[in-house]
Amino acid sequence: MLLIKNGKVLINGEFLERSILIGNDGRIEKIAVDAKLKTADEVLDAAGKYALPGVIDVHVHCREPGLTHKEDFLTASKAAAAGGVATIFDMPNTKPATTTVALLEEKRKLAAAKCIVNYGFHFGATSDNIEEIKKVKNIAAVKVYMGSSTGNLLVTDEKMLNDIFGSGKRIMVHAENEAMIKANEEKHRSDSDGTKLHLKIRGNSAAAKEVERAIAIGRKHGTRLHICHMSAKEEAGIISAAKKSYNRLSCEVTPHHLFLTADSAKELGNYAKVNPPLRQKEDVAALWNAIASGTVDMIATDHAPHIREEKEQNYWNVPSGVPGLQTMLPLMLDAVNKGRLTLQQLIKLTSENPAAVFGVKGKGRIAVGMDADIAIVDMHKEKTIKNDEMLSKCGWTPFDGWKVKGVVAATIVNGKIIYGSGQISDEKTKGKEVIFNGN
Ligand code: DOR
Ligand code: ZN
């Protein structure tokens, strides 16, 4: 039994000082003022800190199987634990890609053996796996790459997309128009490695066009449709308008699109190459406005580690993607401290909404009977994000050198402290696969 003493807990919209007693089943047994609770074998003092529901990151590339030189379930989940992330949903663009029930079962075994946080899986769509999509059970969503990215998952054919969107599963899309990307690649083939080259190839219009297409198909089928990494100001307009009459539509934004711009590539070079690309200041402003207006349902990292050797090549050979699991919550807490959003809003974006949108059983809030997935955060402490503190196998972050106010003090998964005092404190206890309602 674990007792978390005197943390600030969100109860009916208010932060109140409460202690949380966790039962041996890993669920929250009681929440009360401390004097009303019996003590426990293990006590975590959270006085002066906040006890937030553990972050649910719906977009993570753990790279296993096949790409374990970049990351694996252990290293990804350590980075998650250090970042207050208690649950991760893994992406299917592994080697082989997760596109059959049998391959998903293999992946389930790998995660069960290694992952120290809770986990769920997205299933990959191809042009010919509709029968597998219909058969597969307990997945977060079917991931459809409507524009090509890392790996070779891609579906652009209208009929296939209609079959997939009509499958009854939750659908999650990477929406960038493939024909426009390809045409721009040809046009700019001889350009040198300029900071804005990636943005020229994957412009705002490619994202806007494909998001409109995804929404049109989703609407037709009444699909529960989730748009990955909204990044362009035009997308924010399209999604916000569509949501007025399409209530099964949701979207995420990533920390890198909220905190970096195409100009970041001046310092980061191809480390900043990511799909969709980092965009302009106006786009970043539109994303923050979309958070304020409630258009954005969640923040997700799109944690996509690649090792330094891969990133330090010519633009055309560099794989797209940046890591984010360990830095998302500190960056967002810093934003709360700067008044860019409230802590209540942040909890919605990182825990409540991901749980609601993906139908996650027993998670997303701190309440009696819920799984004890908790991030203890210190809103007063400052720290500098450093490459050499990153637990992801890739060993770097685009936020190296950034000072943040607001840090993760401890992470509790299923009632066990797996991260505390700057260390992974338990890498033996494994996380559990989450249960999804209705998929
Ligand atoms: O930048 C990206 N990296 N975007 C994606 O869509 C895939 C990801 C990866 O797997 O590296
Ligand atoms: Zn991704």
Short mmCIF file of C-alpha atoms and ligand atoms in Angstrom, two decimals:
data_model
loop_
_atom_site.label_atom_id
_atom_site.label_comp_id
_atom_site.label_asym_id
_atom_site.label_seq_id
_atom_site.Cartn_x
_atom_site.Cartn_y
_atom_site.Cartn_z
CA MET A 1 0.00 0.00 0.00
CA LEU A 2 1.19 3.48 -0.87
CA LEU A 3 0.09 6.74 0.73
CA ILE A 4 0.71 9.97 -1.17
CA LYS A 5 0.57 12.63 1.50
CA ASN A 6 -0.73 16.18 1.18
CA GLY A 7 -0.46 16.81 -2.54
CA LYS A 8 -2.76 19.26 -4.32
CA VAL A 9 -5.42 17.25 -6.12
CA LEU A 10 -8.00 18.47 -8.62
CA ILE A 11 -11.42 17.76 -7.10
CA ASN A 12 -14.54 19.17 -8.78
CA GLY A 13 -12.55 21.84 -10.56
CA GLU A 14 -10.54 22.94 -7.53
CA PHE A 15 -7.08 22.06 -6.26
CA LEU A 16 -7.37 20.84 -2.67
CA GLU A 17 -4.70 19.46 -0.35
CA ARG A 18 -5.49 15.78 0.00
CA SER A 19 -3.77 12.47 0.68
CA ILE A 20 -4.30 9.54 -1.64
CA LEU A 21 -4.34 5.99 -0.34
CA ILE A 22 -3.60 3.34 -2.93
CA GLY A 23 -4.68 -0.26 -2.48
CA ASN A 24 -2.67 -3.35 -3.23
CA ASP A 25 -4.63 -3.76 -6.44
CA GLY A 26 -2.96 -0.58 -7.79
CA ARG A 27 -6.17 1.43 -7.64
CA ILE A 28 -7.01 4.54 -5.65
CA GLU A 29 -8.77 3.41 -2.48
CA LYS A 30 -9.39 6.68 -0.65
CA ILE A 31 -8.81 10.40 -1.08
CA ALA A 32 -9.15 12.51 2.07
CA VAL A 33 -7.55 15.14 4.25
CA ASP A 34 -4.54 13.42 5.71
CA ALA A 35 -5.74 13.16 9.29
CA LYS A 36 -8.64 10.98 8.15
CA LEU A 37 -6.45 8.33 6.56
CA LYS A 38 -4.58 5.45 8.13
CA THR A 39 -0.92 5.32 7.20
CA ALA A 40 0.61 2.80 4.79
CA ASP A 41 3.81 0.73 4.41
CA GLU A 42 5.14 3.27 1.94
CA VAL A 43 4.63 7.02 2.15
CA LEU A 44 5.40 9.64 -0.47
CA ASP A 45 5.41 13.20 0.83
CA ALA A 46 3.85 15.46 -1.80
CA ALA A 47 3.48 18.56 0.39
CA GLY A 48 3.75 21.72 -1.69
CA LYS A 49 3.45 19.72 -4.90
CA TYR A 50 0.59 18.76 -7.20
CA ALA A 51 -0.65 15.21 -7.75
CA LEU A 52 -1.80 15.15 -11.37
CA PRO A 53 -3.33 12.21 -13.20
CA GLY A 54 -0.50 10.45 -15.04
CA VAL A 55 -0.11 11.67 -18.59
CA ILE A 56 -1.62 9.50 -21.35
CA ASP A 57 0.44 10.02 -24.48
CA VAL A 58 -1.54 8.69 -27.43
CA HIS A 59 1.26 9.03 -30.00
CA VAL A 60 4.59 7.29 -29.33
CA HIS A 61 7.04 5.44 -31.57
CA CYS A 62 8.68 2.79 -29.38
CA ARG A 63 10.47 1.32 -32.44
CA GLU A 64 10.17 -2.29 -31.40
CA PRO A 65 10.45 -4.65 -33.21
CA GLY A 66 13.08 -4.02 -35.82
CA LEU A 67 14.31 -0.51 -35.09
CA THR A 68 15.74 -1.07 -31.63
CA HIS A 69 18.94 0.81 -32.39
CA LYS A 70 16.72 3.92 -32.04
CA GLU A 71 14.53 2.91 -29.06
CA ASP A 72 12.80 -0.04 -27.43
CA PHE A 73 9.94 -0.53 -25.00
CA LEU A 74 12.25 -0.25 -21.99
CA THR A 75 14.05 2.94 -23.03
CA ALA A 76 10.87 4.62 -24.32
CA SER A 77 9.04 3.79 -21.12
CA LYS A 78 11.92 5.06 -18.96
CA ALA A 79 11.77 8.36 -20.82
CA ALA A 80 8.01 8.35 -20.27
CA ALA A 81 8.39 7.66 -16.54
CA ALA A 82 10.86 10.52 -16.15
CA GLY A 83 8.38 12.75 -17.95
CA GLY A 84 5.31 11.99 -15.82
CA VAL A 85 3.81 9.87 -18.60
CA ALA A 86 2.10 6.79 -17.15
CA THR A 87 0.55 5.42 -20.35
CA ILE A 88 1.79 5.33 -23.94
CA PHE A 89 0.13 4.22 -27.18
CA ASP A 90 2.68 2.74 -29.55
CA MET A 91 2.68 3.42 -33.29
CA PRO A 92 2.68 0.66 -35.93
CA ASN A 93 5.48 1.85 -38.27
CA THR A 94 7.95 -0.66 -36.87
CA LYS A 95 9.84 -3.39 -38.77
CA PRO A 96 7.75 -5.30 -39.60
CA ALA A 97 4.86 -2.84 -39.44
CA THR A 98 2.01 -3.84 -37.11
CA THR A 99 -0.57 -4.65 -39.75
CA THR A 100 -1.78 -8.15 -38.85
CA VAL A 101 -3.31 -9.59 -35.71
CA ALA A 102 -0.40 -12.06 -35.47
CA LEU A 103 2.19 -9.27 -35.60
CA LEU A 104 0.30 -7.33 -32.96
CA GLU A 105 0.36 -10.40 -30.70
CA GLU A 106 4.16 -10.53 -31.13
CA LYS A 107 4.43 -6.87 -30.22
CA ARG A 108 2.20 -7.40 -27.17
CA LYS A 109 4.74 -9.91 -25.85
CA LEU A 110 7.65 -7.52 -26.39
CA ALA A 111 5.91 -4.71 -24.53
CA ALA A 112 4.76 -6.96 -21.69
CA ALA A 113 8.36 -8.03 -21.07
CA LYS A 114 9.90 -4.57 -21.09
CA CYS A 115 7.54 -1.62 -20.77
CA ILE A 116 7.59 -0.02 -17.30
CA VAL A 117 4.57 2.23 -17.96
CA ASN A 118 1.12 1.20 -19.14
CA TYR A 119 0.67 0.80 -22.85
CA GLY A 120 -1.73 0.38 -25.72
CA PHE A 121 -1.25 -0.14 -29.46
CA HIS A 122 -2.25 1.48 -32.69
CA PHE A 123 -2.74 -0.84 -35.65
CA GLY A 124 -1.37 0.03 -39.11
CA ALA A 125 -3.61 0.34 -42.16
CA THR A 126 -2.37 -0.81 -45.58
CA SER A 127 -4.13 -1.08 -48.93
CA ASP A 128 -4.90 -4.73 -48.32
CA ASN A 129 -5.39 -5.46 -44.63
CA ILE A 130 -9.04 -4.53 -44.15
CA GLU A 131 -9.87 -8.04 -42.93
CA GLU A 132 -7.18 -7.78 -40.24
CA ILE A 133 -8.51 -4.36 -39.27
CA LYS A 134 -11.97 -5.82 -38.78
CA LYS A 135 -10.60 -8.72 -36.72
CA VAL A 136 -8.14 -6.93 -34.42
CA LYS A 137 -9.18 -6.42 -30.78
CA ASN A 138 -8.37 -3.91 -28.04
CA ILE A 139 -6.46 -1.34 -30.04
CA ALA A 140 -6.29 2.39 -29.47
CA ALA A 141 -6.95 3.19 -33.14
CA VAL A 142 -6.15 2.23 -36.70
CA LYS A 143 -3.36 4.53 -37.86
CA VAL A 144 -3.67 5.66 -41.45
CA TYR A 145 -0.75 7.40 -43.11
CA MET A 146 -2.50 9.46 -45.79
CA GLY A 147 0.91 10.98 -46.55
CA SER A 148 4.16 9.05 -46.41
CA SER A 149 6.50 9.42 -43.46
CA THR A 150 9.01 7.19 -41.65
CA GLY A 151 8.40 3.58 -42.77
CA ASN A 152 6.29 2.47 -45.72
CA LEU A 153 2.75 2.65 -44.42
CA LEU A 154 0.64 4.68 -46.84
CA VAL A 155 -2.96 4.61 -48.01
CA THR A 156 -4.15 7.23 -50.49
CA ASP A 157 -6.71 5.31 -52.54
CA GLU A 158 -10.25 6.67 -52.05
CA LYS A 159 -11.96 3.28 -52.00
CA MET A 160 -9.47 1.83 -49.50
CA LEU A 161 -9.84 4.85 -47.27
CA ASN A 162 -13.60 4.47 -47.38
CA ASP A 163 -13.34 0.81 -46.38
CA ILE A 164 -10.98 1.62 -43.51
CA PHE A 165 -12.98 4.62 -42.24
CA GLY A 166 -16.13 2.53 -42.49
CA SER A 167 -14.65 -0.38 -40.48
CA GLY A 168 -16.19 0.79 -37.21
CA LYS A 169 -12.77 1.22 -35.59
CA ARG A 170 -11.40 4.48 -34.21
CA ILE A 171 -9.27 6.01 -36.96
CA MET A 172 -6.20 8.16 -36.47
CA VAL A 173 -4.69 9.94 -39.47
CA HIS A 174 -1.40 11.43 -40.50
CA ALA A 175 -2.85 13.88 -42.99
CA GLU A 176 -0.44 15.39 -45.50
CA ASN A 177 -1.27 15.22 -49.20
CA GLU A 178 1.05 12.71 -50.81
CA ALA A 179 0.79 14.04 -54.39
CA MET A 180 1.71 17.55 -53.24
CA ILE A 181 4.66 16.24 -51.20
CA LYS A 182 5.96 14.25 -54.15
CA ALA A 183 5.58 17.17 -56.59
CA ASN A 184 7.42 19.50 -54.20
CA GLU A 185 10.20 16.97 -53.72
CA GLU A 186 10.78 16.96 -57.46
CA LYS A 187 10.67 20.73 -57.66
CA HIS A 188 13.21 21.21 -54.86
CA ARG A 189 15.41 18.19 -55.55
CA SER A 190 18.47 20.32 -56.27
CA ASP A 191 17.98 22.85 -53.44
CA SER A 192 20.68 22.89 -50.81
CA ASP A 193 20.02 22.05 -47.16
CA GLY A 194 18.25 25.33 -46.34
CA THR A 195 16.49 25.77 -43.02
CA LYS A 196 13.12 26.05 -44.73
CA LEU A 197 13.51 23.27 -47.28
CA HIS A 198 11.36 20.80 -45.35
CA LEU A 199 8.62 23.38 -45.05
CA LYS A 200 8.72 24.02 -48.79
CA ILE A 201 8.16 20.32 -49.41
CA ARG A 202 5.48 19.81 -46.78
CA GLY A 203 3.70 23.16 -46.87
CA ASN A 204 0.56 24.17 -44.99
CA SER A 205 -1.63 23.49 -48.01
CA ALA A 206 -0.58 19.81 -48.12
CA ALA A 207 -1.79 19.37 -44.54
CA ALA A 208 -4.94 21.45 -45.01
CA LYS A 209 -5.95 19.58 -48.15
CA GLU A 210 -5.58 16.13 -46.63
CA VAL A 211 -7.23 17.06 -43.33
CA GLU A 212 -10.25 18.25 -45.31
CA ARG A 213 -10.29 14.98 -47.18
CA ALA A 214 -10.05 12.91 -44.01
CA ILE A 215 -12.86 14.87 -42.39
CA ALA A 216 -15.08 14.48 -45.46
CA ILE A 217 -14.61 10.71 -45.52
CA GLY A 218 -14.95 10.41 -41.74
CA ARG A 219 -18.14 12.44 -41.72
CA LYS A 220 -19.68 10.22 -44.37
CA HIS A 221 -19.10 7.10 -42.25
CA GLY A 222 -19.66 8.65 -38.82
CA THR A 223 -16.08 7.62 -38.00
CA ARG A 224 -14.49 8.36 -34.64
CA LEU A 225 -11.68 10.28 -36.32
CA HIS A 226 -8.56 11.61 -34.64
CA ILE A 227 -6.24 14.01 -36.47
CA CYS A 228 -2.59 13.58 -35.50
CA HIS A 229 -0.26 16.51 -34.97
CA MET A 230 -2.33 19.46 -36.15
CA SER A 231 0.34 21.98 -37.10
CA ALA A 232 -0.84 24.49 -39.72
CA LYS A 233 -3.06 27.50 -39.00
CA GLU A 234 -5.35 26.41 -41.84
CA GLU A 235 -5.89 23.03 -40.15
CA ALA A 236 -6.89 24.76 -36.94
CA GLY A 237 -9.57 26.66 -38.87
CA ILE A 238 -10.82 23.58 -40.71
CA ILE A 239 -10.96 21.37 -37.60
CA SER A 240 -12.57 23.99 -35.43
CA ALA A 241 -15.31 24.60 -38.04
CA ALA A 242 -15.86 20.88 -38.65
CA LYS A 243 -16.21 20.12 -34.95
CA LYS A 244 -19.39 22.22 -34.79
CA SER A 245 -21.25 19.52 -36.69
CA TYR A 246 -18.96 16.47 -36.36
CA ASN A 247 -18.68 15.52 -32.72
CA ARG A 248 -16.68 12.33 -33.26
CA LEU A 249 -13.75 14.42 -34.50
CA SER A 250 -10.71 15.01 -32.28
CA CYS A 251 -7.18 16.30 -32.70
CA GLU A 252 -3.82 16.52 -31.00
CA VAL A 253 -0.92 18.97 -31.11
CA THR A 254 2.68 18.14 -30.28
CA PRO A 255 5.02 20.07 -28.00
CA HIS A 256 7.48 20.60 -30.85
CA HIS A 257 4.83 22.35 -32.94
CA LEU A 258 3.89 24.47 -29.92
CA PHE A 259 7.38 25.53 -28.91
CA LEU A 260 9.52 25.46 -32.08
CA THR A 261 9.30 27.08 -35.52
CA ALA A 262 10.95 26.50 -38.89
CA ASP A 263 13.60 28.96 -37.72
CA SER A 264 14.63 26.46 -35.03
CA ALA A 265 16.30 24.53 -37.84
CA LYS A 266 18.92 27.28 -37.97
CA GLU A 267 20.37 25.89 -34.75
CA LEU A 268 19.12 22.33 -34.87
CA GLY A 269 19.78 21.58 -38.54
CA ASN A 270 18.18 18.32 -39.59
CA TYR A 271 17.56 17.35 -35.97
CA ALA A 272 14.53 19.58 -36.48
CA LYS A 273 13.32 17.62 -39.52
CA VAL A 274 9.95 16.22 -38.55
CA ASN A 275 6.66 15.38 -40.26
CA PRO A 276 4.62 17.48 -40.38
CA PRO A 277 7.33 20.16 -40.41
CA LEU A 278 7.95 22.89 -37.89
CA ARG A 279 6.08 25.89 -39.24
CA GLN A 280 5.92 29.68 -38.89
CA LYS A 281 5.14 31.90 -35.93
CA GLU A 282 1.56 32.47 -37.16
CA ASP A 283 0.95 28.73 -37.13
CA VAL A 284 2.30 28.39 -33.60
CA ALA A 285 0.04 31.26 -32.51
CA ALA A 286 -2.94 29.54 -34.15
CA LEU A 287 -2.19 26.32 -32.23
CA TRP A 288 -2.09 28.16 -28.89
CA ASN A 289 -5.35 29.90 -29.80
CA ALA A 290 -6.84 26.52 -30.64
CA ILE A 291 -5.83 25.32 -27.18
CA ALA A 292 -7.48 28.36 -25.60
CA SER A 293 -10.69 27.89 -27.59
CA GLY A 294 -10.95 24.17 -26.82
CA THR A 295 -10.44 22.99 -30.42
CA VAL A 296 -7.39 20.99 -29.35
CA ASP A 297 -8.39 17.82 -27.51
CA MET A 298 -4.98 16.69 -26.39
CA ILE A 299 -1.23 17.19 -26.41
CA ALA A 300 0.63 14.14 -27.72
CA THR A 301 4.36 13.88 -28.20
CA ASP A 302 4.74 12.00 -31.50
CA HIS A 303 7.91 10.81 -29.71
CA ALA A 304 9.93 9.68 -32.77
CA PRO A 305 13.55 9.03 -31.82
CA HIS A 306 16.31 8.66 -34.40
CA ILE A 307 19.96 8.37 -33.43
CA ARG A 308 22.50 11.13 -34.00
CA GLU A 309 24.26 9.39 -36.90
CA GLU A 310 20.94 9.24 -38.74
CA LYS A 311 20.17 12.89 -38.06
CA GLU A 312 23.63 14.11 -39.04
CA GLN A 313 23.31 13.45 -42.76
CA ASN A 314 22.25 15.35 -45.82
CA TYR A 315 18.62 16.58 -45.67
CA TRP A 316 17.35 14.00 -48.15
CA ASN A 317 18.71 11.06 -46.15
CA VAL A 318 17.71 12.24 -42.69
CA PRO A 319 14.69 10.46 -41.18
CA SER A 320 11.97 12.74 -39.82
CA GLY A 321 11.11 12.80 -36.15
CA VAL A 322 12.05 14.19 -32.75
CA PRO A 323 11.82 12.65 -29.26
CA GLY A 324 9.43 14.20 -26.74
CA LEU A 325 8.32 11.86 -23.95
CA GLN A 326 10.60 13.18 -21.23
CA THR A 327 10.17 16.87 -22.02
CA MET A 328 6.47 17.32 -22.78
CA LEU A 329 5.16 17.74 -19.24
CA PRO A 330 7.98 20.03 -18.01
CA LEU A 331 7.53 22.26 -21.09
CA MET A 332 3.78 22.40 -20.53
CA LEU A 333 4.16 23.07 -16.79
CA ASP A 334 6.48 25.93 -17.69
CA ALA A 335 3.76 27.22 -20.04
CA VAL A 336 1.29 27.04 -17.12
CA ASN A 337 3.71 29.03 -14.98
CA LYS A 338 3.93 31.61 -17.77
CA GLY A 339 0.14 31.91 -17.86
CA ARG A 340 -0.31 30.41 -21.34
CA LEU A 341 -2.88 27.90 -20.04
CA THR A 342 -4.16 26.75 -16.67
CA LEU A 343 -3.22 23.58 -14.85
CA GLN A 344 -6.86 22.48 -15.13
CA GLN A 345 -6.68 22.87 -18.92
CA LEU A 346 -3.41 20.96 -18.99
CA ILE A 347 -4.91 18.02 -17.10
CA LYS A 348 -7.72 17.87 -19.67
CA LEU A 349 -5.21 17.94 -22.53
CA THR A 350 -2.82 15.34 -21.16
CA SER A 351 -5.07 12.94 -19.25
CA GLU A 352 -8.84 13.47 -19.19
CA ASN A 353 -9.40 13.97 -22.91
CA PRO A 354 -7.04 11.22 -24.12
CA ALA A 355 -8.86 8.79 -21.80
CA ALA A 356 -12.29 9.95 -22.98
CA VAL A 357 -11.53 10.10 -26.72
CA PHE A 358 -9.84 6.70 -26.84
CA GLY A 359 -12.21 5.03 -24.38
CA VAL A 360 -9.46 4.09 -21.93
CA LYS A 361 -10.81 2.13 -18.98
CA GLY A 362 -10.01 3.33 -15.45
CA LYS A 363 -7.66 6.18 -16.29
CA GLY A 364 -7.49 9.94 -16.86
CA ARG A 365 -8.60 11.24 -13.47
CA ILE A 366 -7.63 11.00 -9.84
CA ALA A 367 -10.69 9.52 -8.17
CA VAL A 368 -11.56 6.56 -5.99
CA GLY A 369 -11.56 3.32 -7.99
CA MET A 370 -9.38 4.69 -10.79
CA ASP A 371 -5.97 3.20 -11.56
CA ALA A 372 -3.28 4.89 -9.45
CA ASP A 373 -1.37 6.49 -12.33
CA ILE A 374 -0.10 9.75 -10.90
CA ALA A 375 2.50 12.40 -11.73
CA ILE A 376 3.76 14.40 -8.75
CA VAL A 377 4.93 17.77 -10.02
CA ASP A 378 6.77 20.66 -8.42
CA MET A 379 5.57 23.91 -9.98
CA HIS A 380 8.24 26.00 -8.24
CA LYS A 381 11.36 24.10 -9.14
CA GLU A 382 13.44 25.20 -12.12
CA LYS A 383 15.67 23.07 -14.26
CA THR A 384 17.57 23.08 -17.51
CA ILE A 385 16.70 20.36 -20.01
CA LYS A 386 19.88 18.55 -21.05
CA ASN A 387 20.73 16.05 -23.77
CA ASP A 388 22.73 13.91 -21.37
CA GLU A 389 19.76 13.48 -19.02
CA MET A 390 17.56 12.02 -21.73
CA LEU A 391 16.66 8.38 -21.14
CA SER A 392 15.55 7.74 -24.70
CA LYS A 393 18.10 5.65 -26.58
CA CYS A 394 18.60 8.50 -29.03
CA GLY A 395 20.21 10.61 -26.29
CA TRP A 396 19.21 14.06 -27.53
CA THR A 397 16.31 16.49 -27.40
CA PRO A 398 15.49 19.53 -29.53
CA PHE A 399 15.01 21.37 -26.21
CA ASP A 400 18.58 20.95 -24.94
CA GLY A 401 19.53 24.01 -22.87
CA TRP A 402 15.93 25.18 -22.33
CA LYS A 403 15.18 26.39 -18.83
CA VAL A 404 11.81 25.36 -17.46
CA LYS A 405 9.95 26.11 -14.26
CA GLY A 406 7.86 23.08 -13.32
CA VAL A 407 9.37 19.61 -13.00
CA VAL A 408 8.26 16.01 -12.52
CA ALA A 409 9.14 14.93 -8.98
CA ALA A 410 7.75 11.39 -9.15
CA THR A 411 5.72 9.10 -11.38
CA ILE A 412 3.43 6.42 -10.02
CA VAL A 413 2.15 3.66 -12.28
CA ASN A 414 -0.49 1.22 -11.01
CA GLY A 415 0.32 2.34 -7.45
CA LYS A 416 4.10 1.81 -7.75
CA ILE A 417 6.64 4.63 -7.68
CA ILE A 418 8.67 3.99 -10.83
CA TYR A 419 10.39 7.38 -10.97
CA GLY A 420 11.48 9.66 -8.13
CA SER A 421 14.36 11.91 -7.03
CA GLY A 422 15.65 12.14 -10.57
CA GLN A 423 16.01 8.36 -10.96
CA ILE A 424 14.08 5.46 -12.40
CA SER A 425 13.34 3.76 -9.10
CA ASP A 426 11.76 0.58 -10.37
CA GLU A 427 12.43 -0.90 -13.75
CA LYS A 428 11.45 -4.43 -12.77
CA THR A 429 7.76 -3.83 -12.31
CA LYS A 430 6.11 -3.74 -15.70
CA GLY A 431 3.15 -1.72 -16.90
CA LYS A 432 -0.09 -3.26 -18.10
CA GLU A 433 -1.87 -3.16 -21.41
CA VAL A 434 -4.78 -0.75 -21.16
CA ILE A 435 -8.33 -1.76 -21.93
CA PHE A 436 -10.16 0.22 -24.61
CA ASN A 437 -13.91 0.49 -24.56
CA GLY A 438 -15.43 -0.04 -27.98
CA ASN A 439 -12.59 -0.79 -30.35
O1 DOR B 1 8.42 12.97 -38.08
C1 DOR B 1 7.85 11.89 -38.02
N1 DOR B 1 8.45 10.79 -37.55
N2 DOR B 1 6.59 11.81 -38.45
C2 DOR B 1 5.98 10.63 -38.61
O2 DOR B 1 4.89 10.61 -39.09
C3 DOR B 1 6.67 9.37 -38.28
C4 DOR B 1 7.73 9.60 -37.31
C5 DOR B 1 8.69 8.44 -37.19
O3 DOR B 1 8.24 7.30 -37.07
O4 DOR B 1 9.90 8.66 -37.22
ZN ZN B 2 4.04 9.70 -35.37
#
